[in-house]
Coordinates of C-alpha atoms in Angstrom, one line a residue:
X1 CA 124.3 150.0 0.8
X2 CA 124.7 147.0 3.1
X3 CA 122.0 144.5 3.9
X4 CA 121.9 145.8 7.6
X5 CA 121.6 149.5 6.7
X6 CA 118.9 148.7 4.2
X7 CA 117.0 146.8 6.9
X8 CA 117.4 149.8 9.2
X9 CA 116.3 152.1 6.5
X10 CA 113.1 150.1 6.3
X11 CA 112.6 150.7 10.0
X12 CA 113.8 147.4 11.5
X13 CA 116.5 147.7 14.2
X14 CA 118.2 144.5 14.6
X15 CA 120.6 145.8 17.3
X16 CA 117.6 146.9 19.4
X17 CA 116.3 143.4 19.2
X18 CA 119.6 142.0 20.4
X19 CA 119.4 144.5 23.3
X20 CA 116.0 143.3 24.2
X21 CA 117.1 139.7 24.3
X22 CA 120.0 140.7 26.7
X23 CA 117.7 142.5 29.0
X24 CA 115.3 139.6 29.2
X25 CA 117.7 136.6 29.3
X26 CA 118.0 136.5 33.2
X27 CA 114.2 136.6 33.6
X28 CA 113.6 133.8 31.2
X29 CA 116.5 131.6 32.5
X30 CA 114.9 131.8 36.0
X31 CA 111.9 129.8 34.7
X32 CA 114.1 127.0 33.4
X33 CA 114.5 123.8 35.6
X34 CA 116.8 120.9 35.0
X35 CA 114.6 119.5 32.1
X36 CA 115.0 122.6 30.0
X37 CA 117.9 122.1 27.4
X38 CA 119.8 124.7 25.5
X39 CA 119.2 127.9 27.4
X40 CA 118.0 131.1 25.7
X41 CA 118.3 132.1 22.1
X42 CA 117.8 128.7 20.1
X43 CA 115.6 128.3 17.2
X44 CA 113.7 125.9 19.3
X45 CA 113.0 125.3 22.9
X46 CA 113.9 121.8 24.3
X47 CA 112.4 120.1 27.2
X48 CA 113.5 116.5 28.4
X49 CA 110.2 114.7 29.0
X50 CA 111.6 111.3 29.8
X51 CA 109.7 111.6 33.0
X52 CA 106.6 111.0 31.1
X53 CA 107.6 107.3 31.0
X54 CA 106.3 107.1 34.5
X55 CA 102.7 108.0 33.2
X56 CA 100.4 105.3 32.3
X57 CA 98.7 107.2 29.6
X58 CA 99.8 110.8 29.4
X59 CA 97.8 113.3 27.5
X60 CA 99.2 116.6 26.4
X61 CA 97.1 119.7 26.9
X62 CA 97.7 122.7 24.8
X63 CA 96.2 126.2 24.8
X64 CA 97.0 129.5 23.0
X65 CA 95.6 133.0 23.6
X66 CA 96.4 136.8 23.8
X67 CA 95.6 139.6 26.1
X68 CA 93.3 141.5 23.8
X69 CA 92.7 145.3 23.8
X70 CA 94.0 145.6 27.4
X71 CA 97.4 146.2 25.8
X72 CA 96.0 149.6 24.5
X73 CA 95.8 150.8 28.1
X74 CA 99.3 149.6 29.0
X75 CA 100.6 151.6 25.9
X76 CA 98.6 154.6 26.8
X77 CA 100.0 155.0 30.2
X78 CA 103.4 153.4 29.3
X79 CA 103.4 150.7 31.8
X80 CA 104.3 147.3 30.5
X81 CA 105.3 145.1 33.6
X82 CA 102.0 143.4 34.2
X83 CA 100.6 142.6 30.8
X84 CA 102.7 139.5 30.6
X85 CA 101.0 138.1 33.7
X86 CA 97.7 138.6 31.9
X87 CA 99.0 136.7 29.0
X88 CA 100.2 133.7 31.2
X89 CA 96.9 133.6 33.0
X90 CA 94.9 133.6 29.9
X91 CA 96.9 130.7 28.5
X92 CA 98.1 128.5 31.4
X93 CA 94.8 128.8 33.4
X94 CA 93.0 127.2 30.4
X95 CA 95.3 124.3 30.8
X96 CA 94.6 123.6 34.5
X97 CA 91.0 123.3 33.6
X98 CA 91.6 119.8 32.2
X99 CA 93.7 119.0 35.3
X100 CA 96.9 119.3 33.3
X101 CA 100.2 120.5 34.9
X102 CA 101.8 123.1 32.7
X103 CA 105.1 122.0 31.2
X104 CA 106.3 125.0 29.0
X105 CA 105.2 128.2 27.3
X106 CA 106.4 130.3 24.3
X107 CA 105.3 133.9 23.6
X108 CA 105.1 136.2 20.6
X109 CA 105.3 140.0 20.6
X110 CA 104.6 141.9 17.4
X111 CA 105.5 145.6 17.6
X112 CA 105.9 148.7 15.4
X113 CA 109.4 149.4 16.9
X114 CA 111.5 147.5 19.3
X115 CA 112.2 149.5 22.5
X116 CA 114.4 147.1 24.4
X117 CA 113.2 148.2 27.9
X118 CA 109.7 147.9 27.0
X119 CA 110.0 144.4 25.5
X120 CA 112.0 143.4 28.5
X121 CA 109.4 144.7 30.8
X122 CA 106.7 142.6 29.0
X123 CA 108.8 139.4 29.0
X124 CA 109.8 140.0 32.6
X125 CA 106.2 139.8 33.5
X126 CA 105.6 136.8 31.4
X127 CA 108.5 135.2 33.2
X128 CA 107.5 136.0 36.6
X129 CA 104.0 134.5 36.0
X130 CA 105.6 131.4 34.5
X131 CA 107.7 130.9 37.5
X132 CA 104.6 131.4 39.7
X133 CA 102.7 128.6 37.8
X134 CA 105.6 126.2 37.5
X135 CA 105.9 126.7 33.7
X136 CA 109.3 127.0 31.8
X137 CA 109.4 129.9 29.3
X138 CA 111.4 128.0 26.7
X139 CA 111.1 130.3 23.7
X140 CA 109.7 133.4 22.1
X141 CA 109.7 135.8 19.2
X142 CA 109.7 139.6 19.0
X143 CA 108.8 140.8 15.6
X144 CA 109.1 144.4 14.4
X145 CA 106.3 145.4 12.0
X146 CA 107.2 149.1 10.9
X147 CA 104.5 150.5 8.6
X148 CA 102.0 147.9 9.7
X149 CA 101.9 149.0 13.4
X150 CA 102.5 152.3 15.0
X151 CA 106.0 152.9 16.6
X152 CA 104.7 152.4 20.1
X153 CA 102.0 149.7 19.3
X154 CA 102.4 146.0 20.3
X155 CA 100.4 143.0 20.7
X156 CA 101.3 139.9 22.7
X157 CA 100.3 136.2 22.4
X158 CA 101.4 132.8 23.7
X159 CA 101.0 129.2 23.8
X160 CA 101.7 126.5 26.4
X161 CA 101.7 122.7 26.8
X162 CA 100.8 120.7 29.9
X163 CA 100.4 116.9 30.8
X164 CA 97.7 115.0 32.6
X165 CA 97.3 111.4 33.3
X166 CA 94.3 110.1 31.2
X167 CA 92.3 108.8 34.2
X168 CA 92.9 112.1 35.9
X169 CA 91.6 114.4 33.4
X170 CA 88.8 116.8 34.5
X171 CA 85.7 117.4 32.5
X172 CA 81.9 117.0 32.2
X173 CA 82.0 113.3 32.2
X174 CA 83.0 113.5 35.8
X175 CA 80.1 115.8 37.1
X176 CA 77.4 114.2 39.0
X177 CA 74.0 115.2 40.3
X178 CA 74.4 117.2 43.5
X179 CA 77.9 118.4 42.9
X180 CA 78.6 121.9 44.3
X181 CA 79.7 124.8 42.1
X182 CA 82.6 126.7 44.1
X183 CA 83.5 130.1 42.9
X184 CA 86.9 131.6 42.9
X185 CA 87.4 135.4 43.1
X186 CA 89.0 137.3 40.3
X187 CA 91.3 140.1 40.9
X188 CA 89.3 142.3 38.7
X189 CA 88.7 142.5 34.9
X190 CA 91.5 140.1 34.1
X191 CA 91.8 140.2 30.3
X192 CA 88.1 140.3 28.8
X193 CA 85.7 142.9 28.0
X194 CA 88.2 145.7 27.4
X195 CA 86.6 146.8 24.2
X196 CA 83.5 147.6 26.3
X197 CA 85.6 149.3 29.0
X198 CA 87.4 151.5 26.3
X199 CA 84.0 152.5 24.8
X200 CA 82.5 153.5 28.0
X201 CA 85.5 155.5 29.1
X202 CA 85.6 157.2 25.6
X203 CA 81.9 158.0 25.6
X204 CA 82.5 159.7 29.0
X205 CA 85.6 161.6 27.8
X206 CA 87.8 160.0 30.6
X207 CA 91.5 159.3 29.8
X208 CA 93.6 156.5 31.1
X209 CA 96.0 159.0 32.9
X210 CA 93.1 160.7 34.6
X211 CA 92.7 160.3 38.4
X212 CA 89.3 159.5 39.6
X213 CA 88.2 158.7 43.2
X214 CA 85.8 156.0 41.9
X215 CA 88.8 154.1 40.6
X216 CA 90.9 154.7 43.8
X217 CA 93.4 156.7 41.9
X218 CA 94.7 156.5 38.2
X219 CA 92.2 155.0 35.8
X220 CA 94.8 153.1 33.8
X221 CA 96.6 151.7 36.8
X222 CA 93.3 150.5 38.2
X223 CA 92.4 148.8 34.7
X224 CA 95.7 147.2 34.5
X225 CA 95.3 145.2 37.7
X226 CA 96.9 141.8 36.5
X227 CA 94.9 138.6 36.1
X228 CA 94.9 136.3 39.2
X229 CA 96.9 133.2 38.4
X230 CA 95.0 130.0 39.5
X231 CA 97.2 127.3 38.2
X232 CA 99.8 126.9 40.9
X233 CA 97.2 126.7 43.7
X234 CA 95.0 124.3 41.7
X235 CA 97.8 122.0 41.0
X236 CA 98.5 121.7 44.6
X237 CA 94.9 121.2 45.4
X238 CA 94.4 118.6 42.7
X239 CA 97.5 116.8 44.1
X240 CA 96.4 116.9 47.7
X241 CA 95.8 113.2 48.8
X242 CA 93.1 114.4 51.2
X243 CA 91.2 115.8 48.3
X244 CA 91.8 113.2 45.7
X245 CA 89.0 112.9 43.3
X246 CA 87.0 115.8 44.9
X247 CA 87.2 118.2 41.9
X248 CA 85.4 117.0 38.9
X249 CA 85.5 119.9 36.6
X250 CA 87.1 123.4 36.3
X251 CA 85.9 126.4 34.3
X252 CA 88.1 129.5 33.5
X253 CA 85.7 132.5 33.3
X254 CA 87.0 134.3 30.2
X255 CA 85.4 135.5 27.0
X256 CA 81.6 134.7 27.1
X257 CA 81.1 135.6 30.8
X258 CA 80.0 133.6 33.7
X259 CA 77.1 131.3 32.6
X260 CA 78.5 130.4 29.3
X261 CA 81.8 129.3 30.5
X262 CA 80.4 127.2 33.4
X263 CA 77.9 125.5 31.0
X264 CA 80.9 124.2 28.8
X265 CA 82.1 121.8 31.6
X266 CA 78.7 120.6 32.7
X267 CA 77.2 117.3 31.2
X268 CA 74.3 117.3 28.7
X269 CA 71.1 117.3 30.7
X270 CA 72.4 119.0 33.7
X271 CA 71.6 122.5 34.9
X272 CA 72.9 124.9 37.5
X273 CA 71.9 128.2 39.0
X274 CA 74.5 130.6 40.1
X275 CA 73.3 132.6 43.1
X276 CA 74.2 136.2 42.6
X277 CA 73.7 136.9 46.2
X278 CA 76.6 134.7 47.2
X279 CA 79.1 137.5 46.3
X280 CA 79.6 141.1 45.6
X281 CA 81.0 142.2 42.4
X282 CA 84.2 144.5 42.9
X283 CA 83.9 148.2 42.6
X284 CA 85.5 148.4 39.2
X285 CA 82.5 146.6 37.7
X286 CA 80.0 148.6 39.5
X287 CA 81.7 151.9 38.5
X288 CA 81.8 151.0 34.8
X289 CA 78.2 149.8 34.8
X290 CA 77.1 153.1 36.3
X291 CA 79.1 155.1 33.8
X292 CA 77.5 153.1 31.0
X293 CA 74.0 153.7 32.5
X294 CA 73.6 150.0 32.6
X295 CA 73.2 147.0 35.1
X296 CA 75.6 144.5 36.3
X297 CA 73.3 141.9 35.0
X298 CA 73.6 143.2 31.5
X299 CA 77.3 142.6 31.6
X300 CA 77.3 139.0 32.8
X301 CA 78.2 137.7 29.2
X302 CA 81.1 140.1 28.8
X303 CA 82.9 140.5 32.2
X304 CA 83.7 138.0 34.9
X305 CA 82.1 140.3 37.7
X306 CA 84.4 139.1 40.4
X307 CA 84.5 135.2 39.5
X308 CA 87.7 134.1 37.7
X309 CA 87.4 130.4 38.0
X310 CA 84.7 127.8 38.9
X311 CA 85.3 124.3 40.4
X312 CA 82.6 121.8 40.2
X313 CA 83.3 119.4 43.2
X314 CA 81.8 116.5 45.1
X315 CA 79.1 117.8 47.5
X316 CA 80.7 116.4 50.6
X317 CA 84.1 117.8 49.6
X318 CA 83.2 121.4 49.0
X319 CA 84.3 122.8 52.5
X320 CA 87.6 121.0 52.1
X321 CA 88.3 122.4 48.6
X322 CA 87.2 125.9 49.7
X323 CA 89.4 125.7 52.7
X324 CA 92.3 124.6 50.6
X325 CA 91.8 127.4 48.1
X326 CA 91.5 129.9 50.9
X327 CA 94.8 128.7 52.3
X328 CA 96.4 129.3 48.9
X329 CA 95.1 132.9 49.0
X330 CA 92.1 132.6 46.6
X331 CA 88.8 133.7 48.2
X332 CA 86.3 131.0 47.4
X333 CA 82.6 130.3 48.0
X334 CA 79.8 128.0 47.1
X335 CA 77.7 129.6 44.3
X336 CA 75.4 127.0 43.2
X337 CA 74.7 123.3 42.8
X338 CA 74.4 121.0 39.8
X339 CA 71.3 119.0 39.2
X340 CA 70.4 116.4 36.7
X341 CA 66.6 116.4 37.5
X342 CA 64.6 117.2 34.5
X343 CA 64.0 120.9 34.5
X344 CA 62.7 123.6 32.2
X345 CA 65.8 125.4 30.9
X346 CA 64.1 128.1 29.1
X347 CA 66.2 131.4 29.8
X348 CA 69.3 129.3 30.7
X349 CA 72.6 129.7 28.7
X350 CA 73.7 126.6 26.8
X351 CA 75.2 125.4 23.8
X352 CA 77.8 128.4 23.9
X353 CA 81.2 128.2 22.3
X354 CA 80.1 125.3 20.2
X355 CA 79.9 123.0 23.2
X356 CA 76.8 120.9 23.7
X357 CA 77.1 121.0 27.4
X358 CA 74.8 121.7 30.5
X359 CA 72.5 124.9 31.1
X360 CA 73.3 127.6 33.5
X361 CA 71.6 130.8 34.5
X362 CA 72.3 133.4 37.2
X363 CA 69.5 134.0 39.8
X364 CA 68.8 136.5 42.6
X365 CA 70.3 139.8 43.2
X366 CA 74.0 140.7 43.8
X367 CA 75.1 141.4 47.4
X368 CA 75.9 144.9 48.3

């Protein structure tokens, strides 16, 4: 028996893997600018970074993440063309938080069986989102794990690298008393809290292929609404000469929810109250909360509830930043203000994610 036949007998189809690469090559190549060397299929991706010599003190920023159990819904309804955007959003939108411009990304897909069209759909989504954020997709890996994963199971992960000039890096050290907290709308659940979503639906006996008026149609399709990408617009806002220095910090609202993620980018001794009345959480959050018999407030540490990113900006620049974001198609609004005046922070969220930062709490009631 040949080695190839033996591998196939073990459940690994190398021919299917090659076919998947052929199907995704054009989408991946479309993310490559003149600085990417070597094309698709090399052992390692190459990027010419000689342009970094123009930086005074370039800092490299890196992030890695996955999509979590949202992939279970994609698998359940056999829809795989948007999960890649979720992956890019989870990874690249962490890099922009420090003010870094993304340079390149790599992805990893583990699956029980390579279905070329499925893999190509996933990578196609990654590539489109990379193009939208100015990120080169320079490499990736698809690994077949028969016996460890079911034939139609898969998981996705990725990592990216960006660059920022040292004196332009954003963070808590730039935040000042009186800074305004600007909220940026999410497109929905993004890629967090899906274990809770799946539990709620399971308890109600609702399937992902069911159609419910509360979800505006198919349940699975509504839940797979892809993550909004903030990087492209924020790179342009940060590079706007008219807004130079206006943005002091950014916070990506992912795992841990609203208050915990904002607190991470505020300085020790500061506090902020996020006004719930400044926005109305989208219907998907309300429907799921009602199904669970709980309140929106109880899920503030799990779901983004309609806020995908925060910007902490100079008080006199808030209107300009909001106008710029709105022009980029991102609904934005003032959600709070930062203070360093001594204050009782009992009941505030602080110290989450291992970060000794500021204190944040949500106040008021949500708008209808």
